[in-house]
Tab-separated table of C-alpha atoms in Angstrom:
chain	number	residue	atom	x	y	z
A	1	MET	CA	-11.369	-24.374	45.080
A	2	LYS	CA	-14.907	-25.195	43.896
A	3	LYS	CA	-15.779	-21.495	44.148
A	4	ILE	CA	-13.171	-20.672	41.493
A	5	ILE	CA	-13.482	-23.675	39.188
A	6	LEU	CA	-17.284	-23.732	38.760
A	7	PRO	CA	-17.686	-20.060	37.725
A	8	ALA	CA	-14.653	-20.303	35.441
A	9	LEU	CA	-16.069	-23.448	33.825
A	10	ALA	CA	-19.450	-21.724	33.342
A	11	VAL	CA	-17.842	-18.681	31.712
A	12	LEU	CA	-15.741	-20.826	29.389
A	13	THR	CA	-18.732	-22.937	28.441
A	14	LEU	CA	-20.921	-19.947	27.646
A	15	SER	CA	-18.187	-18.079	25.817
A	16	ALA	CA	-17.760	-21.032	23.473
A	17	CYS	CA	-21.305	-20.409	22.182
A	18	GLU	CA	-20.425	-17.213	20.307
A	19	ASP	CA	-17.375	-16.171	18.346
A	20	PRO	CA	-16.581	-12.541	19.256
A	21	PHE	CA	-15.177	-11.971	15.744
A	22	ASN	CA	-18.208	-13.438	13.975
A	23	ARG	CA	-19.663	-10.672	11.794
A	24	GLU	CA	-22.177	-12.880	10.053
A	25	GLY	CA	-25.829	-13.163	10.841
A	26	VAL	CA	-28.755	-10.796	10.953
A	27	GLY	CA	-30.209	-8.577	13.592
A	28	PHE	CA	-29.005	-5.767	15.737
A	29	THR	CA	-26.549	-5.638	18.571
A	30	GLY	CA	-26.633	-3.269	21.486
A	31	ILE	CA	-28.872	-0.322	22.141
A	32	ASP	CA	-27.564	1.848	19.319
A	33	GLY	CA	-29.126	-0.368	16.634
A	34	GLU	CA	-26.032	-0.803	14.493
A	35	PRO	CA	-26.549	-3.619	12.007
A	36	ARG	CA	-24.616	-6.753	12.702
A	37	THR	CA	-23.937	-7.523	9.055
A	38	VAL	CA	-21.663	-5.780	6.602
A	39	SER	CA	-22.833	-4.615	3.211
A	40	ASP	CA	-21.249	-4.260	-0.209
A	41	VAL	CA	-23.842	-1.667	-1.227
A	42	LYS	CA	-22.355	1.818	-1.124
A	43	GLY	CA	-24.506	4.172	0.915
A	44	SER	CA	-26.044	1.534	3.148
A	45	VAL	CA	-25.611	1.755	6.908
A	46	ALA	CA	-23.331	-1.277	7.137
A	47	PHE	CA	-21.203	-0.445	4.070
A	48	VAL	CA	-17.536	-1.289	4.582
A	49	PRO	CA	-15.290	0.014	1.771
A	50	GLU	CA	-12.771	-2.369	0.297
A	51	ALA	CA	-9.534	-1.977	2.219
A	52	THR	CA	-6.339	-1.518	0.285
A	53	ASN	CA	-2.968	-2.537	1.537
A	54	VAL	CA	-0.464	-1.039	-0.887
A	55	PRO	CA	2.672	-2.762	0.517
A	56	ALA	CA	0.929	-6.153	0.356
A	57	GLU	CA	-0.237	-5.531	-3.208
A	58	LEU	CA	3.268	-4.373	-4.172
A	59	ALA	CA	4.846	-7.470	-2.592
A	60	GLU	CA	2.716	-9.722	-4.799
A	61	LEU	CA	4.070	-8.122	-7.970
A	62	PRO	CA	7.380	-9.143	-9.547
A	63	THR	CA	10.353	-6.814	-9.150
A	64	ILE	CA	11.505	-5.475	-12.503
A	65	GLN	CA	15.156	-6.439	-13.115
A	66	VAL	CA	17.362	-4.013	-15.074
A	67	THR	CA	21.088	-3.866	-15.820
A	68	SER	CA	22.777	-0.580	-16.664
A	69	ASP	CA	26.308	0.635	-17.321
A	70	LYS	CA	25.628	3.836	-15.338
A	71	VAL	CA	27.082	4.189	-11.837
A	72	GLU	CA	25.914	7.583	-10.494
A	73	ALA	CA	22.982	7.425	-8.079
A	74	ASP	CA	20.854	9.917	-10.024
A	75	LYS	CA	21.477	8.096	-13.320
A	76	LEU	CA	20.546	4.728	-11.773
A	77	ALA	CA	17.366	6.291	-10.398
A	78	GLY	CA	16.577	7.609	-13.890
A	79	VAL	CA	16.972	4.095	-15.291
A	80	ALA	CA	14.648	2.812	-12.545
A	81	ILE	CA	12.040	5.457	-13.402
A	82	ASP	CA	12.261	4.661	-17.125
A	83	ASN	CA	11.682	0.965	-16.441
A	84	GLY	CA	9.048	1.317	-13.692
A	85	GLY	CA	5.725	-0.414	-14.180
A	86	ARG	CA	2.768	1.179	-15.924
A	87	SER	CA	0.171	-1.578	-15.748
A	88	GLY	CA	-1.532	-3.805	-13.211
A	89	ALA	CA	0.816	-6.654	-14.178
A	90	ASN	CA	3.881	-4.968	-12.683
A	91	ALA	CA	2.666	-1.945	-10.687
A	92	VAL	CA	0.078	-0.916	-8.111
A	93	GLU	CA	-2.278	1.695	-9.513
A	94	LEU	CA	-2.708	4.657	-7.179
A	95	THR	CA	-5.514	7.006	-8.098
A	96	GLY	CA	-5.273	10.551	-6.885
A	97	SER	CA	-7.330	13.634	-7.358
A	98	ASP	CA	-6.406	14.197	-11.007
A	99	THR	CA	-3.584	11.859	-12.079
A	100	THR	CA	-3.181	8.105	-11.886
A	101	MET	CA	0.252	7.061	-10.612
A	102	TYR	CA	1.881	3.632	-10.714
A	103	LEU	CA	4.026	2.246	-7.884
A	104	SER	CA	6.503	-0.537	-8.619
A	105	THR	CA	9.854	-1.889	-7.516
A	106	VAL	CA	12.818	-1.929	-9.880
A	107	ASN	CA	16.174	-3.570	-9.227
A	108	VAL	CA	18.952	-1.735	-11.092
A	109	ASN	CA	22.398	-3.354	-10.809
A	110	GLY	CA	21.493	-4.870	-7.445
A	111	THR	CA	19.990	-1.688	-5.952
A	112	LEU	CA	16.269	-1.876	-5.234
A	113	TYR	CA	14.224	1.246	-6.010
A	114	GLY	CA	10.655	2.147	-5.216
A	115	VAL	CA	9.355	3.886	-8.347
A	116	LEU	CA	6.313	6.133	-8.541
A	117	ARG	CA	5.514	7.267	-12.061
A	118	THR	CA	2.777	8.655	-14.244
A	119	SER	CA	1.051	6.744	-17.027
A	120	SER	CA	3.270	8.362	-19.695
A	121	ASN	CA	6.408	10.475	-19.920
A	122	SER	CA	4.374	13.383	-21.276
A	123	THR	CA	2.167	13.487	-18.159
A	124	ARG	CA	3.836	15.532	-15.438
A	125	VAL	CA	2.988	16.072	-11.779
A	126	ASP	CA	4.189	18.602	-9.252
A	127	ASN	CA	7.474	17.744	-7.526
A	128	SER	CA	5.752	18.017	-4.145
A	129	ILE	CA	4.397	14.524	-4.872
A	130	GLY	CA	7.992	13.271	-4.926
A	131	THR	CA	8.614	14.886	-1.546
A	132	ILE	CA	5.525	13.209	-0.122
A	133	PHE	CA	6.570	9.892	-1.667
A	134	GLY	CA	9.987	10.219	-0.026
A	135	SER	CA	8.541	10.955	3.407
A	136	GLU	CA	5.932	8.177	3.113
A	137	THR	CA	8.140	5.553	1.436
A	138	GLU	CA	7.788	3.062	4.260
A	139	ARG	CA	3.999	3.380	4.248
A	140	PHE	CA	3.817	2.775	0.497
A	141	THR	CA	6.488	0.098	0.056
A	142	GLY	CA	6.971	-1.499	3.462
A	143	CYS	CA	10.697	-0.670	3.212
A	144	VAL	CA	12.693	2.241	4.599
A	145	PRO	CA	14.307	4.719	2.213
A	146	ALA	CA	18.049	4.175	1.772
A	147	GLY	CA	18.725	7.549	0.157
A	148	ASP	CA	17.235	10.610	-1.465
A	149	VAL	CA	14.251	10.767	-3.794
A	150	PHE	CA	15.179	11.375	-7.420
A	151	GLY	CA	12.799	12.802	-9.992
A	152	LYS	CA	12.741	12.692	-13.765
A	153	GLY	CA	11.666	15.969	-15.300
A	154	SER	CA	12.082	19.668	-14.657
A	155	SER	CA	12.644	21.548	-11.418
A	156	SER	CA	8.896	21.999	-10.904
A	157	ARG	CA	7.195	19.025	-12.604
A	158	SER	CA	8.264	15.400	-13.120
A	159	SER	CA	6.983	12.237	-14.759
A	160	GLY	CA	8.348	9.914	-12.090
A	161	PHE	CA	10.203	9.515	-8.807
A	162	ALA	CA	12.541	6.849	-7.474
A	163	VAL	CA	13.950	6.205	-4.027
A	164	PRO	CA	16.469	3.479	-3.101
A	165	LEU	CA	14.994	1.003	-0.627
A	166	ASN	CA	16.314	-0.957	2.328
A	167	CYS	CA	13.965	-3.889	2.864
A	168	SER	CA	16.067	-5.914	5.315
């Protein structure tokens, strides 16, 4: 019994000296010479970019509440797109290659929509973005899509997209 307890006690005692998740301090670890610290300076060896968690950011924002007399799914989605957020107060700003998009949640007559829209109705993006938004809805919102993606615009370019969400 002593042969098991003494080595286990020694390992536990020594392992209490260092936190394996401690990323503070100076110096190098291992043979490869990777720095032990992280850096905020872009371009440095230990630079760690700021991580973004879109569903967490979206969950912190208030859901926009809207009432409408429309009942068709595409009309409700249009109302959701019209009322979707366009600022940091009610939407998550997503920067792409050439156009800034805003992601928000809008509740229209009790139906929750994930809304992705441009900064203005005059700015249009290719409808392929709506297709991508529909296939990646869960990644962006944390909820599964509960229907089709609706766009507001022409058959090739739109100013916004909405998809009903199931967050239960």
